[in-house]
Amino acid sequence: MNLPTKQKVTGITLLVALGIIYGDIGTSPLYVMKAIIGDKPINELLVYGAVSCVFWTLTFQTTLKYIILTLSADNHGEGGVFSLYALVKRFGKGRLVIPTILGATTLLADGIITPPISVASAVEGLGDVIPDIPTIPIVVVIISLLFIFQRFGTQKVGSIFGPAMFIWFCMLFVLGVSQIIHHPMIIKALNPMYGYELLTQYPKGFWLLGAVFLCTTGAEALYSDLGHCGKENIRITWVFVKISLVVNYLGQSAWLMSQGKEFLEGRNPFYAIMPHWFLLIGIVISTFATIIASQALISGSFTLINEAISLNFWPRVTLKNPTNLKGQIYIPSINNILWFGCILMILYFKNSTNMEAAYGFSITIAMMMTTVLLTYYLIYIKKVRLSLVTLILVVFAIIEVSFFIANVSKIKQRWMFLFFELFIFMVMYVWYYSRKINNRFLKFTNLMEQTETLATLSEDDAIPKYATHLIYLSKADKTYEIEEKIIKSIFAKQPKRADVYWFFHINRTNEPFTLNYEVVELLDDKVIKIILNIGFRVQPKVELYFKKIVQDLVNQKQLNLHIRPDGSSKYNSEPDFKFVIIEKFISVENEFAFKEGWLLTSYFWLKKLSLSDEKAFGLDKSDVAIEEYPMVYSPVTNLELNRK
């Protein structure tokens, strides 16, 4: 079953889109103009050029690339780097794996710096009301409470996110207009020539692009949240959001031109344009908006890891559903990693100004990787003319490479942050490629050739019955194939006799919410293979699905055993299921090349640290038997041994 991909456009859905989609990009006025101006002398070239660059960045990078082009690349209504990869991977022949890993890594890394910079920028406004107030402890407490709250879900407070962000954007618009009327000439700054002059004539003007880029950092997250709201809701609300953002940037610029001082002297233009009587109210609204922005990014990180697990880019970890809300996931390990990283960012950088100097580098890489995947989508799926795709690619390559070069200078401020990104990248790289190596050495056999022997074993009363229903999880995607190790497990020194032998294959589809199954009876009521087609956003609750399938077969009278058809007895109403999980380990007989040996060793260590198959597939411990199986990649039969 696939969920509907098109969502209706109503007042409620538009409000929900405001609350979910625009937190990151919507709170950027808190720090963008302050980051661009910094400690530089305030003049017309700088101010007009800055707001011009911001406007055209929002136009090209956010509106054209993401709102118009990238949102069209939806995978049955879902967006994000993994959804896009699932759409185009068959055309890439493996070339798209590294861009996908890089895009996911840098987007996840953004989850460590966005909450601190957003919340700190809002809370630091208290300094204008209460001088010398220590803001670091307040920011630490707010962010810690936010991460603690994740385990309970956001269903109860999520309903107020939309109205709160509506108030936020209305506030941005009103504050901007209140300053534009004092300096209406600032409207001229929308002329792209002012931006061009800033980059070419202002001393080191090109490097200001690193600060300008902060205005569009939320665009990638906007695409990732596509499935929550639908593209039409996002596109309609973006008109309101962009107008509010641009008017506020123009208002801050108008204030800069009329405030009468040569330097900012530590002031934040965002709070400076507020009337003094409104300042405390504005800080409260701003803080709440940044909390919503942080929440959206944290939820997006959980979704990202869930997709990575399904597409074999991340080890299996504990997943929880704190509420009944569709798609709401809580991942304790990721929650703890993000919380620890956010607190380190706050303690290391101490204030939002220092964070601004390190922010943006990761997202430029994420955007470049999305451009690579989007190119494949336009060529192979949308069948757009190659000349037009080339033009689009060149335009965004120039823009994004320019932003990347300008952001490269930030590495010296964020060198410690690179270790976190390297860690995420290596986990994804090792897990994906080592599984490829591991699967390469799997040996399969024809299951049809084994059915007669399985039937004989099943009816051999001399052997104690192991289970009524014996179930193996199989990687064999071909209907009539099965792994050799499974056959060896059944016909071991102590054979496993059962009434029914089930072979359960999970087929991960390229669609997000597929959930259906196929049943193939290779031998009536004895040997049955089930293929569960499951989307990459659906959790594989194997035992739950298996029991439901058996119940369906019994109800449809397709399963007929000599005892109760569900495997129960008059002494026990519970069906007799036994899942066998084969735990692999590397045999000492193996000899690898350095890269393969390193990858496989790392893989098996990650497996030890990750969730067991039993828990990952939702299996009841009492229904599971664990067997160890040595993985021999260089079997002794391959050795050349001559008799003397």
XYZ file of C-alpha atoms in Angstrom:
644
model
C 0.000 0.000 0.000
C 1.345 3.466 -0.901
C 0.123 6.504 0.955
C -1.343 9.302 -1.149
C 1.312 11.639 -2.454
C -0.729 14.792 -2.937
C -1.848 16.792 0.059
C -4.762 19.194 0.009
C -4.264 22.922 0.324
C -6.338 24.374 3.151
C -5.874 27.062 5.772
C -4.814 24.392 8.275
C -2.266 22.759 5.959
C -0.770 26.153 5.113
C -0.453 26.903 8.830
C 1.172 23.513 9.436
C 3.676 24.238 6.635
C 4.616 27.516 8.322
C 5.247 25.681 11.588
C 7.280 22.796 10.176
C 9.110 24.022 7.097
C 10.515 27.488 7.711
C 12.069 27.409 11.161
C 15.704 27.501 10.040
C 15.438 29.866 7.092
C 12.784 31.929 8.890
C 14.996 32.762 11.877
C 17.993 33.794 9.748
C 17.224 37.567 10.089
C 18.392 37.184 13.688
C 22.020 36.976 12.604
C 22.543 37.475 8.842
C 22.926 41.273 8.644
C 24.930 41.313 11.871
C 27.273 38.687 10.407
C 27.715 40.599 7.120
C 28.371 44.008 8.712
C 30.474 42.736 11.607
C 33.020 45.349 12.656
C 33.258 46.974 9.219
C 32.468 50.674 8.627
C 28.818 51.158 7.663
C 28.413 52.729 4.216
C 26.073 52.556 1.240
C 28.213 50.134 -0.787
C 28.290 47.625 2.076
C 24.656 47.920 3.210
C 22.985 48.150 -0.197
C 25.237 45.451 -1.605
C 24.558 43.173 1.369
C 20.769 43.297 1.135
C 20.973 42.947 -2.662
C 23.058 39.772 -2.318
C 20.629 38.416 0.287
C 17.609 39.081 -1.944
C 19.116 37.437 -5.024
C 20.426 34.494 -3.001
C 16.887 33.875 -1.736
C 15.632 34.243 -5.310
C 18.081 31.934 -7.064
C 19.081 29.451 -4.388
C 15.869 29.112 -2.405
C 13.076 30.055 -4.816
C 14.396 28.821 -8.153
C 16.446 25.815 -7.080
C 14.460 24.458 -4.152
C 10.906 25.816 -4.341
C 10.528 25.414 -8.114
C 12.980 22.705 -9.216
C 13.914 20.466 -6.288
C 10.431 20.201 -4.775
C 9.359 18.692 -8.095
C 11.753 15.798 -7.425
C 9.456 14.173 -4.892
C 9.473 10.447 -4.257
C 5.757 9.696 -3.825
C 5.409 12.933 -1.905
C 8.632 12.569 0.120
C 11.762 14.683 -0.156
C 15.339 14.791 1.105
C 18.687 13.501 -0.062
C 17.874 9.801 0.531
C 14.470 10.051 -1.147
C 16.135 11.638 -4.164
C 18.874 8.995 -4.134
C 16.247 6.219 -4.060
C 14.721 7.741 -7.202
C 17.900 8.029 -9.258
C 20.302 5.376 -7.900
C 19.517 2.915 -10.706
C 20.851 5.446 -13.223
C 24.072 6.203 -11.334
C 25.718 2.737 -11.360
C 27.237 3.368 -7.936
C 28.531 6.853 -8.768
C 25.888 8.518 -6.608
C 26.767 6.784 -3.333
C 29.511 9.225 -2.277
C 27.477 12.364 -3.160
C 24.570 10.927 -1.160
C 26.744 10.139 1.856
C 28.329 13.606 1.715
C 24.935 15.273 1.435
C 23.482 13.297 4.354
C 26.610 13.787 6.491
C 26.695 17.548 6.116
C 22.937 17.891 6.604
C 23.116 15.865 9.815
C 26.109 17.906 10.974
C 23.969 21.009 10.543
C 21.811 19.666 13.376
C 24.628 20.387 15.815
C 25.198 24.046 15.013
C 21.759 25.347 13.971
C 20.070 25.041 17.414
C 22.942 26.779 19.279
C 23.312 29.668 16.808
C 19.548 30.235 16.540
C 18.750 30.058 20.256
C 21.875 32.025 21.229
C 21.028 34.790 18.735
C 17.558 35.112 20.271
C 18.599 34.926 23.937
C 21.466 37.411 23.489
C 18.822 40.065 22.893
C 18.278 40.005 26.659
C 21.548 41.913 26.939
C 19.717 44.997 25.659
C 17.152 44.667 28.454
C 19.304 43.300 31.297
C 22.963 44.279 30.774
C 25.634 41.685 31.676
C 23.109 38.849 31.946
C 24.880 35.469 31.471
C 23.274 34.039 28.339
C 25.288 30.809 28.004
C 23.542 29.014 30.922
C 20.130 30.072 29.561
C 20.953 28.714 26.091
C 22.280 25.446 27.586
C 19.095 24.982 29.647
C 16.752 25.727 26.712
C 18.547 23.330 24.359
C 18.843 20.604 27.013
C 15.109 20.804 27.748
C 14.407 20.627 24.008
C 16.356 17.373 23.653
C 14.868 15.882 26.843
C 11.386 16.603 25.480
C 12.042 14.564 22.294
C 11.275 11.236 23.964
C 7.695 12.352 24.600
C 7.034 13.455 21.022
C 5.810 16.815 19.762
C 2.192 15.969 19.022
C 0.823 18.024 21.931
C 2.779 21.209 21.230
C 3.066 20.770 17.462
C -0.378 22.294 16.952
C 0.864 25.689 18.150
C 3.947 25.747 15.900
C 1.995 27.049 12.899
C 0.291 29.991 14.682
C 3.552 30.835 16.464
C 5.496 31.035 13.188
C 2.684 33.054 11.603
C 3.087 35.583 14.419
C 6.862 35.490 13.872
C 6.674 36.279 10.161
C 4.062 38.990 10.748
C 6.446 40.519 13.291
C 9.299 40.410 10.748
C 7.130 42.191 8.189
C 5.860 44.913 10.552
C 9.332 45.624 11.976
C 10.757 45.881 8.457
C 8.062 48.276 7.245
C 8.519 50.461 10.344
C 12.116 51.181 9.252
C 11.651 51.296 5.468
C 9.303 54.306 5.803
C 12.206 56.244 7.367
C 14.597 55.360 4.517
C 12.478 54.332 1.488
C 15.481 54.618 -0.847
C 16.623 51.240 0.482
C 14.210 49.616 -1.996
C 16.799 50.396 -4.681
C 19.046 47.757 -3.102
C 16.993 45.047 -4.810
C 18.838 45.998 -7.997
C 21.390 43.193 -8.604
C 24.040 45.778 -9.574
C 24.477 46.694 -5.900
C 25.311 43.090 -5.127
C 27.719 42.918 -8.054
C 29.472 46.098 -6.919
C 29.825 44.727 -3.377
C 31.526 41.577 -4.623
C 33.827 43.344 -7.085
C 34.533 46.793 -5.586
C 34.325 46.406 -1.806
C 37.635 45.309 -0.199
C 37.505 41.504 0.124
C 33.849 41.752 -0.897
C 33.764 38.262 -2.401
C 34.478 36.709 1.001
C 31.320 38.320 2.398
C 29.418 35.601 0.529
C 30.215 33.327 3.487
C 27.959 35.529 5.667
C 25.398 36.155 2.894
C 24.946 32.402 2.529
C 23.470 32.224 6.049
C 20.187 33.609 4.669
C 19.483 30.376 2.738
C 20.889 27.669 5.017
C 17.416 26.297 5.730
C 16.616 25.565 2.079
C 17.992 22.009 2.200
C 15.922 21.222 5.309
C 12.919 22.686 3.488
C 13.237 19.943 0.851
C 13.731 17.252 3.507
C 10.399 18.183 5.139
C 8.456 17.931 1.881
C 6.564 14.819 2.983
C 5.058 16.542 6.021
C 3.222 19.239 4.092
C 3.215 18.694 0.327
C 4.819 20.857 -2.339
C 1.793 23.084 -3.020
C 1.491 24.099 0.629
C 5.207 24.894 0.708
C 5.131 26.901 -2.514
C 2.116 28.985 -1.476
C 3.437 29.766 2.019
C 6.870 30.625 0.596
C 5.380 33.713 -1.060
C 4.362 35.055 2.369
C 7.607 33.918 4.006
C 9.880 35.442 1.370
C 8.056 38.790 1.448
C 8.365 38.883 5.248
C 12.061 37.983 5.140
C 12.953 40.478 2.398
C 10.998 43.306 4.069
C 12.773 42.616 7.368
C 16.212 42.574 5.714
C 15.339 45.854 3.977
C 14.179 47.274 7.319
C 17.437 46.309 9.027
C 19.365 47.871 6.138
C 17.261 51.059 6.334
C 18.070 51.302 10.038
C 21.785 50.806 9.315
C 21.712 53.719 6.871
C 19.889 56.066 9.257
C 21.210 55.123 12.723
C 24.042 57.669 12.564
C 27.040 55.645 13.794
C 29.959 54.398 11.742
C 30.179 50.971 13.408
C 27.686 48.497 14.852
C 29.551 48.403 18.183
C 28.146 45.018 19.118
C 24.523 45.878 18.369
C 22.253 43.481 16.511
C 20.243 45.264 13.774
C 17.402 42.790 14.296
C 16.764 43.932 17.858
C 17.790 47.521 17.162
C 14.776 48.046 14.880
C 12.377 47.069 17.678
C 10.738 49.788 19.809
C 12.144 49.641 23.347
C 8.732 48.818 24.834
C 8.426 45.810 22.526
C 11.954 44.469 23.050
C 11.188 41.889 25.756
C 8.125 40.633 23.851
C 10.217 40.407 20.680
C 12.901 38.379 22.485
C 10.297 35.916 23.786
C 8.778 35.489 20.299
C 12.254 35.137 18.769
C 13.300 32.506 21.326
C 10.165 30.475 20.694
C 10.726 30.708 16.922
C 14.282 29.406 17.310
C 13.055 26.519 19.468
C 10.609 25.592 16.688
C 13.451 25.847 14.154
C 15.621 23.566 16.295
C 12.777 21.086 16.757
C 12.233 20.821 13.012
C 15.931 20.130 12.462
C 16.078 17.489 15.209
C 12.996 15.712 13.826
C 14.562 15.899 10.370
C 17.722 14.246 11.715
C 15.679 11.345 13.101
C 13.965 10.889 9.736
C 17.315 11.072 7.943
C 18.837 8.287 10.076
C 15.712 6.140 9.730
C 16.034 6.356 5.935
C 19.787 5.710 6.143
C 19.140 2.482 8.081
C 16.580 1.306 5.532
C 18.894 2.052 2.590
C 21.867 0.345 4.297
C 23.838 3.517 5.033
C 23.680 3.316 8.846
C 23.829 0.535 11.476
C 20.541 -0.499 13.020
C 19.808 1.506 16.167
C 16.849 1.726 18.532
C 13.848 3.465 16.957
C 10.832 4.548 18.973
C 7.445 6.022 18.121
C 6.633 8.425 20.971
C 3.176 9.207 19.569
C 0.703 7.807 17.062
C 1.472 10.680 14.685
C 2.466 9.353 11.245
C 6.173 9.476 10.629
C 7.116 10.736 14.097
C 10.272 8.892 15.189
C 12.542 9.205 18.195
C 16.090 7.781 18.037
C 17.723 7.926 21.500
C 21.327 7.505 20.284
C 21.042 10.296 17.690
C 19.241 12.504 20.212
C 22.139 12.087 22.664
C 24.793 12.708 19.999
C 23.074 15.895 18.807
C 22.556 17.155 22.368
C 26.199 16.547 23.289
C 27.372 18.246 20.083
C 25.109 21.277 20.615
C 26.339 21.781 24.183
C 29.962 21.525 23.009
C 29.256 24.157 20.338
C 27.839 26.548 22.929
C 30.697 26.048 25.383
C 33.354 26.267 22.659
C 32.074 29.261 20.662
C 30.408 31.025 23.641
C 28.278 33.408 21.530
C 26.394 33.541 18.246
C 28.936 35.865 16.604
C 31.650 33.213 16.873
C 29.231 30.556 15.622
C 28.380 32.682 12.575
C 32.035 32.488 11.578
C 31.826 28.668 11.494
C 28.297 28.250 10.136
C 27.396 27.510 6.519
C 30.320 25.403 5.308
C 28.503 22.075 5.725
C 25.304 23.220 4.052
C 27.138 24.424 0.929
C 28.399 20.856 0.474
C 24.906 19.435 1.080
C 23.470 21.775 -1.557
C 26.154 20.850 -4.087
C 25.439 17.151 -3.587
C 21.708 17.759 -4.054
C 22.534 19.517 -7.332
C 24.402 16.397 -8.514
C 21.449 14.120 -7.690
C 18.961 16.623 -9.130
C 20.850 16.607 -12.428
C 20.321 12.849 -12.753
C 16.639 13.309 -11.899
C 16.115 15.955 -14.584
C 17.951 13.957 -17.269
C 16.748 10.399 -16.638
C 13.328 10.785 -15.010
C 11.945 14.133 -16.200
C 13.655 13.724 -19.620
C 14.562 17.434 -19.744
C 16.676 18.456 -22.731
C 20.378 18.022 -22.045
C 21.121 21.604 -23.142
C 18.653 23.001 -20.586
C 19.947 20.735 -17.806
C 23.492 21.842 -18.624
C 22.440 25.496 -18.346
C 20.760 24.850 -14.976
C 23.808 22.935 -13.761
C 26.215 25.697 -14.817
C 24.149 28.424 -13.114
C 23.924 26.625 -9.791
C 27.482 25.337 -10.019
C 28.725 28.944 -10.283
C 26.541 30.063 -7.365
C 27.295 27.120 -5.078
C 31.000 26.876 -5.854
C 31.288 30.610 -5.100
C 29.559 30.095 -1.756
C 31.745 27.061 -1.074
C 34.980 28.965 -1.755
C 33.809 31.838 0.445
C 32.942 29.374 3.218
C 36.240 27.472 2.990
C 37.834 30.245 5.025
C 35.628 29.145 7.937
C 37.469 25.840 8.337
C 40.011 27.346 10.714
C 37.167 28.375 13.047
C 35.478 24.981 12.856
C 38.352 22.492 12.617
C 37.106 20.544 15.672
C 33.693 20.294 13.997
C 35.269 18.361 11.114
C 35.882 15.374 13.397
C 32.141 14.997 13.922
C 31.493 15.168 10.174
C 34.310 12.690 9.496
C 32.792 10.305 12.047
C 29.352 10.402 10.391
C 30.863 10.034 6.909
C 33.029 7.055 7.885
C 30.131 5.224 9.570
C 28.004 5.569 6.418
C 30.904 4.725 4.106
C 31.990 1.647 6.080
C 28.477 0.318 6.566
C 27.469 0.689 2.919
C 30.617 -0.630 1.232
C 31.389 -3.410 3.716
C 27.864 -4.777 3.263
C 28.536 -4.754 -0.484
C 31.681 -6.825 0.075
C 29.882 -9.104 2.512
C 27.013 -9.739 0.090
C 29.449 -10.434 -2.726
C 30.599 -13.582 -0.962
C 27.129 -14.886 -0.139
C 26.384 -18.231 -1.788
C 22.887 -19.181 -2.875
C 21.303 -22.482 -3.808
C 18.118 -23.473 -5.611
C 15.368 -23.821 -3.012
C 13.251 -26.000 -5.307
C 15.973 -28.651 -5.185
C 15.691 -28.743 -1.390
C 11.912 -29.042 -1.059
C 11.750 -32.855 -1.231
C 14.417 -33.204 1.481
C 12.657 -30.601 3.620
C 9.364 -32.503 3.281
C 11.089 -35.763 4.281
C 12.657 -34.089 7.327
C 9.322 -32.560 8.306
C 7.639 -36.010 8.391
C 10.507 -37.859 10.113
C 9.095 -38.645 13.591
C 12.473 -40.019 14.699
C 13.750 -36.448 14.935
C 12.304 -34.226 17.691
C 10.197 -31.380 16.346
C 12.073 -28.080 16.584
C 9.027 -25.853 15.900
C 5.702 -25.815 14.135
C 6.657 -22.740 12.118
C 10.389 -22.301 11.454
C 11.237 -18.914 9.949
C 14.488 -17.717 8.414
C 15.190 -14.169 7.240
C 16.684 -14.391 3.759
C 18.582 -11.927 1.580
C 17.797 -13.907 -1.572
C 15.693 -11.627 -3.763
C 15.073 -14.336 -6.368
C 11.961 -16.374 -5.628
C 13.554 -19.823 -5.896
C 16.892 -19.077 -4.224
C 18.058 -19.332 -0.640
C 21.400 -18.875 1.122
C 23.533 -21.993 1.507
C 24.116 -21.168 5.174
C 20.350 -21.408 5.844
C 20.174 -24.896 4.307
C 23.222 -25.910 6.380
C 21.477 -24.568 9.482
C 18.368 -26.683 8.832
C 20.265 -29.903 8.013
C 22.842 -29.526 10.778
C 24.036 -32.391 13.007
C 20.797 -31.884 14.887
C 18.328 -31.179 12.047
C 15.542 -28.704 12.638
C 12.262 -30.469 11.990
C 9.200 -28.272 11.501
C 5.723 -28.521 10.055
C 6.243 -25.436 7.894
C 9.508 -23.904 6.675
C 9.177 -20.193 5.998
C 11.747 -18.058 4.205
C 11.077 -14.373 4.769
C 12.667 -11.829 2.425
C 12.431 -8.080 3.056
C 12.493 -6.139 -0.200
C 13.228 -2.461 0.379
C 11.471 -0.463 -2.334
C 12.429 2.923 -3.758
C 9.051 4.314 -2.659
C 8.788 5.607 0.925
C 5.618 3.987 2.281
C 5.108 0.755 0.329
C 3.763 -2.079 2.495
C 2.541 -5.267 0.771
C 3.554 -8.890 0.478
C 3.743 -11.839 -1.905
C 3.404 -15.492 -0.916
C 5.066 -18.268 -2.957
C 4.265 -21.855 -1.941
C 7.131 -23.977 -3.219
C 5.583 -27.023 -1.537
C 2.006 -26.910 -0.306
C 1.806 -26.248 3.438
C 5.493 -27.157 3.827
C 7.896 -24.743 2.135
C 6.741 -21.148 1.747
C 8.599 -18.002 0.772
C 7.255 -14.582 1.703
C 8.469 -11.405 0.039
C 7.604 -8.337 2.096
C 7.799 -5.167 -0.012
C 8.449 -2.339 2.391
C 9.228 1.345 1.809
C 12.399 2.966 3.094
C 10.427 5.043 5.612
C 8.581 2.066 7.121
C 10.015 0.270 10.136
C 10.471 -3.494 9.512
C 8.438 -5.012 12.365
C 9.011 -8.525 11.051
C 7.233 -10.615 13.685
C 4.153 -8.396 13.648
C 3.935 -8.545 9.846
C 4.656 -12.284 9.724
C 1.906 -13.167 12.192
C -0.538 -10.969 10.290
C 0.357 -12.771 7.030
C -0.099 -16.204 8.638
C -3.451 -15.084 10.041
C -4.523 -13.920 6.571
C -3.532 -17.271 5.038
C -5.449 -19.173 7.717
C -8.548 -16.995 7.284
C -8.403 -17.489 3.514
C -8.003 -21.265 4.062
C -4.703 -21.267 2.159
C -2.766 -22.873 5.026
C -3.770 -26.343 6.203
C -1.776 -28.254 8.827
C -2.473 -31.549 10.587
C -2.776 -29.651 13.869
C -4.356 -26.269 14.431
C -3.659 -24.207 11.337
C -2.035 -21.342 13.193
C 0.411 -23.673 14.925
C -1.230 -23.553 18.366
C -2.437 -26.565 20.362
C -5.200 -27.287 22.849
C -2.631 -26.771 25.610
C -1.279 -23.453 24.348
C -3.267 -20.857 22.425
C -0.104 -19.095 21.236
C 1.169 -20.129 17.771
C 4.487 -21.956 17.824
C 6.874 -19.677 15.908
C 10.648 -19.968 15.926
C 12.793 -17.411 14.147
C 16.404 -18.403 13.510
C 18.918 -15.559 13.287
C 22.372 -16.389 11.982
C 25.056 -14.198 13.519
C 28.075 -13.982 11.211
C 31.689 -13.555 12.241
C 34.927 -13.378 10.251
C 36.782 -16.669 10.090
C 40.494 -16.675 10.872
C 41.059 -18.444 7.551
C 40.456 -15.240 5.595
C 43.149 -13.233 3.881
C 42.067 -9.809 2.638
C 43.547 -6.904 0.787
C 44.062 -4.014 3.215
C 40.969 -2.005 2.178
C 38.573 -4.967 2.268
C 40.012 -6.219 5.543
C 39.690 -2.783 7.133
C 36.143 -2.317 5.874
C 34.935 -5.738 7.040
C 36.655 -5.469 10.424
C 35.072 -2.053 10.958
C 31.726 -3.435 9.805
C 31.688 -6.258 12.336
C 32.693 -3.875 15.125
C 29.822 -1.587 14.143
C 27.488 -4.585 14.183
C 28.512 -5.320 17.770
C 27.751 -1.733 18.755
C 24.467 -1.582 16.839
C 21.091 -3.127 17.557
C 20.850 -6.920 17.269
C 18.739 -8.391 14.472
C 16.336 -9.656 17.102
C 15.525 -6.150 18.373
C 15.906 -4.428 15.015
C 13.199 -6.579 13.429
C 10.856 -6.446 16.407
C 11.195 -10.127 17.343
C 10.150 -11.565 20.683
C 13.235 -12.968 22.423
C 11.411 -16.179 23.352
C 10.682 -16.846 19.661
C 14.285 -16.445 18.485
C 17.214 -18.845 18.231
C 20.682 -17.367 17.582
C 23.281 -19.307 15.591
C 26.865 -18.314 14.894
C 28.157 -18.784 11.379
C 31.768 -18.226 10.249
C 32.152 -16.080 7.139
C 34.924 -17.634 5.050
C 35.742 -15.414 2.092
C 38.920 -17.251 1.027
C 37.967 -20.920 1.523
C 40.681 -23.515 1.894
C 39.535 -25.195 -1.324
C 41.014 -22.278 -3.262
C 44.535 -23.058 -2.018
C 46.993 -24.722 -4.350
C 48.412 -27.611 -2.337
C 50.519 -30.194 -4.179
C 51.279 -33.630 -2.780
C 55.004 -34.368 -2.618
